[in-house]
PDB file of C-alpha atoms in Angstrom:
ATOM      1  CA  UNK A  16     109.216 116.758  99.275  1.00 80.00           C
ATOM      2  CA  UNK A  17     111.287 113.362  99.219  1.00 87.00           C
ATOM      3  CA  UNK A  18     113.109 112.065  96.495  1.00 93.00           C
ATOM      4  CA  UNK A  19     113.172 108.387  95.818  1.00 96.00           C
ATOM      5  CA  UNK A  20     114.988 106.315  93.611  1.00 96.00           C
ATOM      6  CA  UNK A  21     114.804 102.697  92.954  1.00 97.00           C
ATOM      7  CA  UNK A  22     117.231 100.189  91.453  1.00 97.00           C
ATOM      8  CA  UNK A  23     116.467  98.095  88.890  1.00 97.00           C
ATOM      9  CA  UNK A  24     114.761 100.477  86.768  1.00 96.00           C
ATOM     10  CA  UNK A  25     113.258  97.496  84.982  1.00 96.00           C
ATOM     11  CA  UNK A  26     114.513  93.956  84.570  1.00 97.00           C
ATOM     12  CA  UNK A  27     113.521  90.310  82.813  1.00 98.00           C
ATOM     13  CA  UNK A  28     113.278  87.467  84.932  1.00 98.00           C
ATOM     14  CA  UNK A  29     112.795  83.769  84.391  1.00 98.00           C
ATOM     15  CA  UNK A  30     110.306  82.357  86.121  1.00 97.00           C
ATOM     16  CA  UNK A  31     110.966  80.563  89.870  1.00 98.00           C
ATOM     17  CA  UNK A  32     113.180  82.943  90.303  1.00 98.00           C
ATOM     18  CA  UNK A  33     113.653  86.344  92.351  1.00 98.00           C
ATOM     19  CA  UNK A  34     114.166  89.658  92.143  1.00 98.00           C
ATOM     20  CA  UNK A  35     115.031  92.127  94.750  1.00 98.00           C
ATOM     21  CA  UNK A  36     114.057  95.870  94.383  1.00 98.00           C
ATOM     22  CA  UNK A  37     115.984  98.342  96.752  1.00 98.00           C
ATOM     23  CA  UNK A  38     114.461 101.759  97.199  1.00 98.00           C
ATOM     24  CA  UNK A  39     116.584 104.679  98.349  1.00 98.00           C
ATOM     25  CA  UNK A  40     114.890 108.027 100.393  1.00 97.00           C
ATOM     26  CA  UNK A  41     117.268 111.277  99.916  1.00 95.00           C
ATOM     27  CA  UNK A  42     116.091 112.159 103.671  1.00 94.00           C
ATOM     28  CA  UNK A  43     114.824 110.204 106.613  1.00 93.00           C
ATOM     29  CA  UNK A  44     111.335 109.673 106.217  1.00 93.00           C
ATOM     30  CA  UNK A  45     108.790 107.825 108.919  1.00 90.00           C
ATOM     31  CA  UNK A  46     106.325 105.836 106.491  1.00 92.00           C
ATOM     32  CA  UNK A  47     107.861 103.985 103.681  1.00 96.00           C
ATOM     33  CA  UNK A  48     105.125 101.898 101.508  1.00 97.00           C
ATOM     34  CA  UNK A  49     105.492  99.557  98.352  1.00 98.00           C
ATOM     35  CA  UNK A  50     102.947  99.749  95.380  1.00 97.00           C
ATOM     36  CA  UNK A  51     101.892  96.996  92.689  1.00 97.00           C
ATOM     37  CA  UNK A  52     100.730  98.561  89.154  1.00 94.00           C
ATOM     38  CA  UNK A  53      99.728  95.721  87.197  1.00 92.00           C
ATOM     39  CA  UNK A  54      99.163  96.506  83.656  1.00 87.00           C
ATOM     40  CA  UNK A  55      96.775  98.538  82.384  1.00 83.00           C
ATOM     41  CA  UNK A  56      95.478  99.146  85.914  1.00 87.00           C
ATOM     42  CA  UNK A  57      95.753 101.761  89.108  1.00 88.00           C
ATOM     43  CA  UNK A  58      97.722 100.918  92.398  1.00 93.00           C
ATOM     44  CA  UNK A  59      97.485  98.635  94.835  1.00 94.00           C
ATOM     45  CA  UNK A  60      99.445  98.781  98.286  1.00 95.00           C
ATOM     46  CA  UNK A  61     101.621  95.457  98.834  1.00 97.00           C
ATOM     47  CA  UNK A  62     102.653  96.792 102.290  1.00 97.00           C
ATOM     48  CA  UNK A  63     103.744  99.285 104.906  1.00 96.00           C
ATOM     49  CA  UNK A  64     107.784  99.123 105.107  1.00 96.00           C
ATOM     50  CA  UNK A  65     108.459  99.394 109.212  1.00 89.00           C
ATOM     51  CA  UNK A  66     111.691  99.946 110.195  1.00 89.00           C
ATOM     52  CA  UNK A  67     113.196  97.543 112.730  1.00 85.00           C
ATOM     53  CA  UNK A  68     110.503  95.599 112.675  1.00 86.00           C
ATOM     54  CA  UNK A  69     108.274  93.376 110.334  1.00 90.00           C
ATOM     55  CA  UNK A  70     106.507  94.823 107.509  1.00 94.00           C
ATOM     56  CA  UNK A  71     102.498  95.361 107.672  1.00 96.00           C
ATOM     57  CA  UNK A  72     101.252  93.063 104.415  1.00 97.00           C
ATOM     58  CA  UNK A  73      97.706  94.410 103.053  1.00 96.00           C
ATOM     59  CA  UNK A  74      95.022  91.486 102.118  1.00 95.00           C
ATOM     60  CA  UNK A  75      95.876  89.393  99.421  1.00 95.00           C
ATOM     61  CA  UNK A  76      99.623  89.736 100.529  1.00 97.00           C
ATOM     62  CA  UNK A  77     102.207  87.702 102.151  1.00 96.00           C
ATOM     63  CA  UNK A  78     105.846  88.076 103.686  1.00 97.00           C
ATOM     64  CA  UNK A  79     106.912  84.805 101.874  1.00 97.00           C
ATOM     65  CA  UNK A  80     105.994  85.898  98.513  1.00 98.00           C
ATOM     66  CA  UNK A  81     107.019  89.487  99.263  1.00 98.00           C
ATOM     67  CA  UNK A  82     109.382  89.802 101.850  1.00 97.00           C
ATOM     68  CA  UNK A  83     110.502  93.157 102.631  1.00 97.00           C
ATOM     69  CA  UNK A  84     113.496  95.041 104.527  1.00 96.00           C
ATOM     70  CA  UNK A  85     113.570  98.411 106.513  1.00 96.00           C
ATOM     71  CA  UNK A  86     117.156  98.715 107.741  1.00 94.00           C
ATOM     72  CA  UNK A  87     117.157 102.586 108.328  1.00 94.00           C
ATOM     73  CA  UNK A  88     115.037 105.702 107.686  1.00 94.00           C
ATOM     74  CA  UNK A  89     116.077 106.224 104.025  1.00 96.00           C
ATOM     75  CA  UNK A  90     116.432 102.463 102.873  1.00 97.00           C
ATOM     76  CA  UNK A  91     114.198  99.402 101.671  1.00 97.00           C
ATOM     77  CA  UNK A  92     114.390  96.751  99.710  1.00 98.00           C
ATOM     78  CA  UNK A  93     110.779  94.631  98.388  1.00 98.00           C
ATOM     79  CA  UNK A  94     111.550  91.078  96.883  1.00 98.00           C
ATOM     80  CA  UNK A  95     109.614  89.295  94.923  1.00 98.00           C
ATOM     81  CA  UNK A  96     109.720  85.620  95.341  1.00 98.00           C
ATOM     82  CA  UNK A  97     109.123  82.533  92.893  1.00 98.00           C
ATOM     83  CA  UNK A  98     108.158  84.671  89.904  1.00 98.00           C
ATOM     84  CA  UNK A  99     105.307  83.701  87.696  1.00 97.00           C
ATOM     85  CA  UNK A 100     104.462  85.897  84.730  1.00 96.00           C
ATOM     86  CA  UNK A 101     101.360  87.504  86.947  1.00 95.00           C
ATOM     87  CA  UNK A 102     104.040  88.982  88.668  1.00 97.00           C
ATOM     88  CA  UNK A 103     104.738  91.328  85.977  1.00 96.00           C
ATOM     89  CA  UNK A 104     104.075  94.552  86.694  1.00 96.00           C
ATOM     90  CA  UNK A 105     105.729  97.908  88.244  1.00 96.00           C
ATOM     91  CA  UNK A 106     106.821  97.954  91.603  1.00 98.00           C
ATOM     92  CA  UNK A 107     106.818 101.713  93.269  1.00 97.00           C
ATOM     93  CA  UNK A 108     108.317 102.668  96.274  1.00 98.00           C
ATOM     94  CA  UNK A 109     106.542 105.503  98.175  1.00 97.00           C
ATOM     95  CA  UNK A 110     107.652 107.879 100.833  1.00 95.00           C
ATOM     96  CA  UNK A 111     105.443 109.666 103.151  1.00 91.00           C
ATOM     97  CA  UNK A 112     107.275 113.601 103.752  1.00 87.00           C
ATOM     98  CA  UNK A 113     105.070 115.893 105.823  1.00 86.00           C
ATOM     99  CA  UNK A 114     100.926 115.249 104.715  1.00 85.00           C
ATOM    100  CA  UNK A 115     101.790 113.651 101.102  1.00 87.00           C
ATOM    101  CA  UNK A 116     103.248 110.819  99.745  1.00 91.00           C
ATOM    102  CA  UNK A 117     105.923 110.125  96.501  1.00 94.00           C
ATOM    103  CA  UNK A 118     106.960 107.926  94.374  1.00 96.00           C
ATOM    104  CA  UNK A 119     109.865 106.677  93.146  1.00 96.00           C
ATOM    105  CA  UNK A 120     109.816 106.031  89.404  1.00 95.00           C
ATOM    106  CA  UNK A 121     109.417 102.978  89.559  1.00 96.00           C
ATOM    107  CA  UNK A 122     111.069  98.972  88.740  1.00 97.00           C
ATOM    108  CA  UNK A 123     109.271  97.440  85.820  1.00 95.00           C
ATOM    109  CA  UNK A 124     109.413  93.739  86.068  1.00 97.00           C
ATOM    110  CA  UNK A 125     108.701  91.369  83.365  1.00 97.00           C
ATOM    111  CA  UNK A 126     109.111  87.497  83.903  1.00 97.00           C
ATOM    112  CA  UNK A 127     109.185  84.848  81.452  1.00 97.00           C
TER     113      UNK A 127
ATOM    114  CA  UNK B  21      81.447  98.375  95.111  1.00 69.00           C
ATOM    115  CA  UNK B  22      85.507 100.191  95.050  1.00 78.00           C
ATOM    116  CA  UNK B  23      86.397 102.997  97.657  1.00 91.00           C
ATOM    117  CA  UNK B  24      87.182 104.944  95.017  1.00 95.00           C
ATOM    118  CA  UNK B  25      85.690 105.083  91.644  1.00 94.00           C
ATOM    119  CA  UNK B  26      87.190 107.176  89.036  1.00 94.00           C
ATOM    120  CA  UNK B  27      86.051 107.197  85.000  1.00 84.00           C
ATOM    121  CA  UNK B  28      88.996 105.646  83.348  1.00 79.00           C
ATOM    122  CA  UNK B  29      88.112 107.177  79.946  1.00 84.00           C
ATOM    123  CA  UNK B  30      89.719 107.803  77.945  1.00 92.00           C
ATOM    124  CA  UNK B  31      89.469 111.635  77.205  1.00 95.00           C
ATOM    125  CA  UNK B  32      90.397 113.973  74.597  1.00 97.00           C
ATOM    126  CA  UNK B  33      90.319 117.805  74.171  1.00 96.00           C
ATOM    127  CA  UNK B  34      91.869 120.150  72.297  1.00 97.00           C
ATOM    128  CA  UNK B  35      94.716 122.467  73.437  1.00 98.00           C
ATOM    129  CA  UNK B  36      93.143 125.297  75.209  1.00 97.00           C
ATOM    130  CA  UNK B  37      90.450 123.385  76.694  1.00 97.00           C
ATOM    131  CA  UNK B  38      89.614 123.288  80.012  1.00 97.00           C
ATOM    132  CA  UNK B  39      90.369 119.567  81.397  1.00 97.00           C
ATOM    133  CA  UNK B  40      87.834 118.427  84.154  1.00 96.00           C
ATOM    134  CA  UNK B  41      88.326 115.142  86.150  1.00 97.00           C
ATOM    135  CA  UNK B  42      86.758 113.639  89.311  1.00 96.00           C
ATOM    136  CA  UNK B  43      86.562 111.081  91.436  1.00 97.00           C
ATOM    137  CA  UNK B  44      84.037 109.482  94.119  1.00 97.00           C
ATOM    138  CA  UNK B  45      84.331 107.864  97.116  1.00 96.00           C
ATOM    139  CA  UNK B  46      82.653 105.884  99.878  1.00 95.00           C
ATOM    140  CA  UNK B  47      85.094 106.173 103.309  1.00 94.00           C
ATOM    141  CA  UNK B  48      84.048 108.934 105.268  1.00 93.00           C
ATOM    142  CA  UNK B  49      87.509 108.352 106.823  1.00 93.00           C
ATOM    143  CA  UNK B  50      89.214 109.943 103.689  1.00 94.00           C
ATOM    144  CA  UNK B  51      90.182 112.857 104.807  1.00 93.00           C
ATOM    145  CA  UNK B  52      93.612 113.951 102.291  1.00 94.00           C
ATOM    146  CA  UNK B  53      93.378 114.196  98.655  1.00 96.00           C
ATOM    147  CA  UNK B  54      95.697 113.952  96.176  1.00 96.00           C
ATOM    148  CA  UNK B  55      96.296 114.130  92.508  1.00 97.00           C
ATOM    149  CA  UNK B  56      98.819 112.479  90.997  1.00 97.00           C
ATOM    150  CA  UNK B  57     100.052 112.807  87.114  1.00 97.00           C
ATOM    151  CA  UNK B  58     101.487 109.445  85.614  1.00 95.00           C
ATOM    152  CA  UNK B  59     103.333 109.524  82.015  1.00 94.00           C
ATOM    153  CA  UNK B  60     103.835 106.879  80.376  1.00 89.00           C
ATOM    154  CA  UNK B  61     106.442 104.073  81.873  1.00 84.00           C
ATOM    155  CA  UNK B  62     106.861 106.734  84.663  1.00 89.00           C
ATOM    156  CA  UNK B  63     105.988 106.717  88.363  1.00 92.00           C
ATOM    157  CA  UNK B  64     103.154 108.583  89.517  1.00 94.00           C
ATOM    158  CA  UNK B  65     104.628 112.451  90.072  1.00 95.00           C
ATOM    159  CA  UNK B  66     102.073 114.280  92.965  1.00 94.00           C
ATOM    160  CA  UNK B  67     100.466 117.349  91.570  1.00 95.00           C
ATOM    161  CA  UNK B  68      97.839 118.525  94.276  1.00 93.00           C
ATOM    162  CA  UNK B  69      97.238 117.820  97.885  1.00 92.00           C
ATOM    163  CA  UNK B  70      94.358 119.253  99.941  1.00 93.00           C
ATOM    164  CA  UNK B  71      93.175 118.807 103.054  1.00 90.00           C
ATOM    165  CA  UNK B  72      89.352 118.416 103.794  1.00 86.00           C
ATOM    166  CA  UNK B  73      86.828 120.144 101.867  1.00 87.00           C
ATOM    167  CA  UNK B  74      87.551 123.259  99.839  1.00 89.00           C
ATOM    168  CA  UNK B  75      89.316 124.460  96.498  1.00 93.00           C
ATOM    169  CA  UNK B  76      92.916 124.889  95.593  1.00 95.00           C
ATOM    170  CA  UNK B  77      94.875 126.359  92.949  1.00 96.00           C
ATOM    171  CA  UNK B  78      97.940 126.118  91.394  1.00 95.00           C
ATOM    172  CA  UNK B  79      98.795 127.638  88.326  1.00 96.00           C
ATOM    173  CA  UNK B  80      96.785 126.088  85.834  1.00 97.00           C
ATOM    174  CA  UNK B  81      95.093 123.513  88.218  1.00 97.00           C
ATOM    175  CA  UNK B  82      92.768 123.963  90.886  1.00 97.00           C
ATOM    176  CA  UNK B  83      91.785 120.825  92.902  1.00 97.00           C
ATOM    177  CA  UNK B  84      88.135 120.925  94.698  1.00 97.00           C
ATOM    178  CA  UNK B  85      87.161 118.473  97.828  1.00 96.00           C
ATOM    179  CA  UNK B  86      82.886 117.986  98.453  1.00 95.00           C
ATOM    180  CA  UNK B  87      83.350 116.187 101.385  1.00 94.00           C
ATOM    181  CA  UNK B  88      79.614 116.152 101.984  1.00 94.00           C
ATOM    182  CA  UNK B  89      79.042 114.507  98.334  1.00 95.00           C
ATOM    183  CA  UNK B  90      82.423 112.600  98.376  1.00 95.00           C
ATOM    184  CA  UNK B  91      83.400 113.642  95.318  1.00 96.00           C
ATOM    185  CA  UNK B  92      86.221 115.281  94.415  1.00 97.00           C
ATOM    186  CA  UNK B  93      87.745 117.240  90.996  1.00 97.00           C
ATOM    187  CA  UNK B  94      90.500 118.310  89.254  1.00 97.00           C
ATOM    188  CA  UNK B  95      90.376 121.279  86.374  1.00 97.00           C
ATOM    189  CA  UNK B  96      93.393 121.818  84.004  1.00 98.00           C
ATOM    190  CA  UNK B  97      92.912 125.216  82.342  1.00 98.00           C
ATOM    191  CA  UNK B  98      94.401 125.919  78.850  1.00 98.00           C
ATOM    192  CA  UNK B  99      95.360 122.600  78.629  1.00 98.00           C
ATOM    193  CA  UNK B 100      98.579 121.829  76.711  1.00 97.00           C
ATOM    194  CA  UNK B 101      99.541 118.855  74.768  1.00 97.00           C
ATOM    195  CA  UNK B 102     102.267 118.132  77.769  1.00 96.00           C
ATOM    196  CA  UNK B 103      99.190 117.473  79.660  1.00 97.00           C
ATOM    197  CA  UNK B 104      98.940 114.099  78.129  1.00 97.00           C
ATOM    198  CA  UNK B 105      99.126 111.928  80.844  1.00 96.00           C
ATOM    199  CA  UNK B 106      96.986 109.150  82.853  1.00 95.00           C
ATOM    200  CA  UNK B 107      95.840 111.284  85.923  1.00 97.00           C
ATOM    201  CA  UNK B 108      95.185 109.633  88.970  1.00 97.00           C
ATOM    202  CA  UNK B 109      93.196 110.630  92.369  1.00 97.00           C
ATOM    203  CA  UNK B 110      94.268 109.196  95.221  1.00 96.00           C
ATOM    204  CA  UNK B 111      93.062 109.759  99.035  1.00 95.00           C
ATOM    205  CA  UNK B 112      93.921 108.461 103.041  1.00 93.00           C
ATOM    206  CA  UNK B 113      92.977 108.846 106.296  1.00 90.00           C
ATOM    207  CA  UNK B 114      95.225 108.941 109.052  1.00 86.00           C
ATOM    208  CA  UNK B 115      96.639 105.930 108.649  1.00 85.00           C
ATOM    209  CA  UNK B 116      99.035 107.550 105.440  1.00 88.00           C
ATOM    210  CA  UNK B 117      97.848 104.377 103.299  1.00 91.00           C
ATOM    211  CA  UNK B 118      96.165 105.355 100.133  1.00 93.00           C
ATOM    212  CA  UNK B 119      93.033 104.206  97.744  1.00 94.00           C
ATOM    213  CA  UNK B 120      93.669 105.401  94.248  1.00 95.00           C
ATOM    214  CA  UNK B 121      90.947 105.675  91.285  1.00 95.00           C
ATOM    215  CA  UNK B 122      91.368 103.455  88.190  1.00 92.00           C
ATOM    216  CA  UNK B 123      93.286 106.672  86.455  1.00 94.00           C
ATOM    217  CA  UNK B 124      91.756 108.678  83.485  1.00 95.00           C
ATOM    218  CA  UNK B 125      94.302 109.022  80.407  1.00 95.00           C
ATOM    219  CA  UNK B 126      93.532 112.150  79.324  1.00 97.00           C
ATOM    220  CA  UNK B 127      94.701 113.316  75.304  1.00 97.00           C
ATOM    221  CA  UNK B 128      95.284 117.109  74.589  1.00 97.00           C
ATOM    222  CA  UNK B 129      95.308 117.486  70.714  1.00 97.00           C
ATOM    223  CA  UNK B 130      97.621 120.366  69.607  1.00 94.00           C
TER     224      UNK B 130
END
């Protein structure tokens, strides 16, 4: 299994602003994804975290509103850009290890 | 029409009962299943994985994959009021990107 842990557990941010969410692996791992849970609802993949090189953005997803780092095998870092209050929601990390993926607990992000 | 379409509920039982959830799908692609257990202002902690079609069990849980109906299930026996939770299915194909269900909050009354 993979542990994952993600910094800010939760924060409250004005709007226009931005708010970087760094996601730590406690081994290497290959795959490293970021989640959306808006409220009230299931998961939605944002993108596929590729290291050394640019992130894979799902439909309905950009780089400039959601750029995204991939320095190493353990580390990544999701930023949210120009918050509105639509942008509140939780923000999961995930970490494929061996057939299954994990979560990290998760950054819950209110803006206001 | 959604990949995958799970009943959102939400459900209640009584402790003891037997807790049964499923999920459909339309990818014939899917070929890894998952359940995952979310509590409340938590992230979503992975409770079963198969692979293909077939039955698994794990303690009190036993996961079963139809691939030829799509449709898959999870059974909590003697449920416990710990078992509160929003439970989630979740599935991929190779690619290791996954299509969740809406999530069915499930209530076990002690």
């Amino acid at each position: 299994s993979a542990v994952i842990s993600q910094k800010p557990s939760r924060d409250i941010c004005q709007r226009g602003t931005s708010l970087t969410i760094q996601c730590q692996v406690d081994s290497q791992v290959t795959m490293m994804f970021w989640y959306r849970q808006q409220p009230g609802q299931s998961l939605t993949l944002i993108a596929t975290a590729n290291q050394g090189s640019e992130a894979t953005y799902e439909s309905g997803f950009v780089i400039d509103k959601f750029p995204i780092s991939r320095p190493n095998l353990t580390f990544s870092t999701l930023t949210v850009s120009n918050l509105s209050p639509e942008d509140s929601s939780i923000y999961l990390c995930s970490a494929q290890s061996g057939n299954t993926i994990y979560f990290g607990e998760g950054s819950w992000l209110t803006v206001v | 029409q959604k990949e995958v379409e799970q009943d959102p509920g939400p459900l209640s039982v009584p402790e003891g009962a037997i807790v049964s959830l499923n999920c459909t799908y339309s990818n014939s692609a899917f070929q890894y299943f998952m359940w995952y257990r979310q509590y409340s202002r938590k992230g979503p902690e992975l409770l079963m994985y198969t692979y293909s079609s077939g039955n698994k069990e794990d303690g009190r849980f036993t996961a079963q994959v139809d691939k030829s109906s799509k449709y898959i299930s999870l059974f909590i026996r003697d449920s416990q009021p710990s078992d509160s939770a929003t439970y989630l299915c979740a599935m991929r194909g190779n690619d290791y990107k996954l299509s969740f269900g809406a999530g069915t909050t499930v209530t076990v009354r002690a």
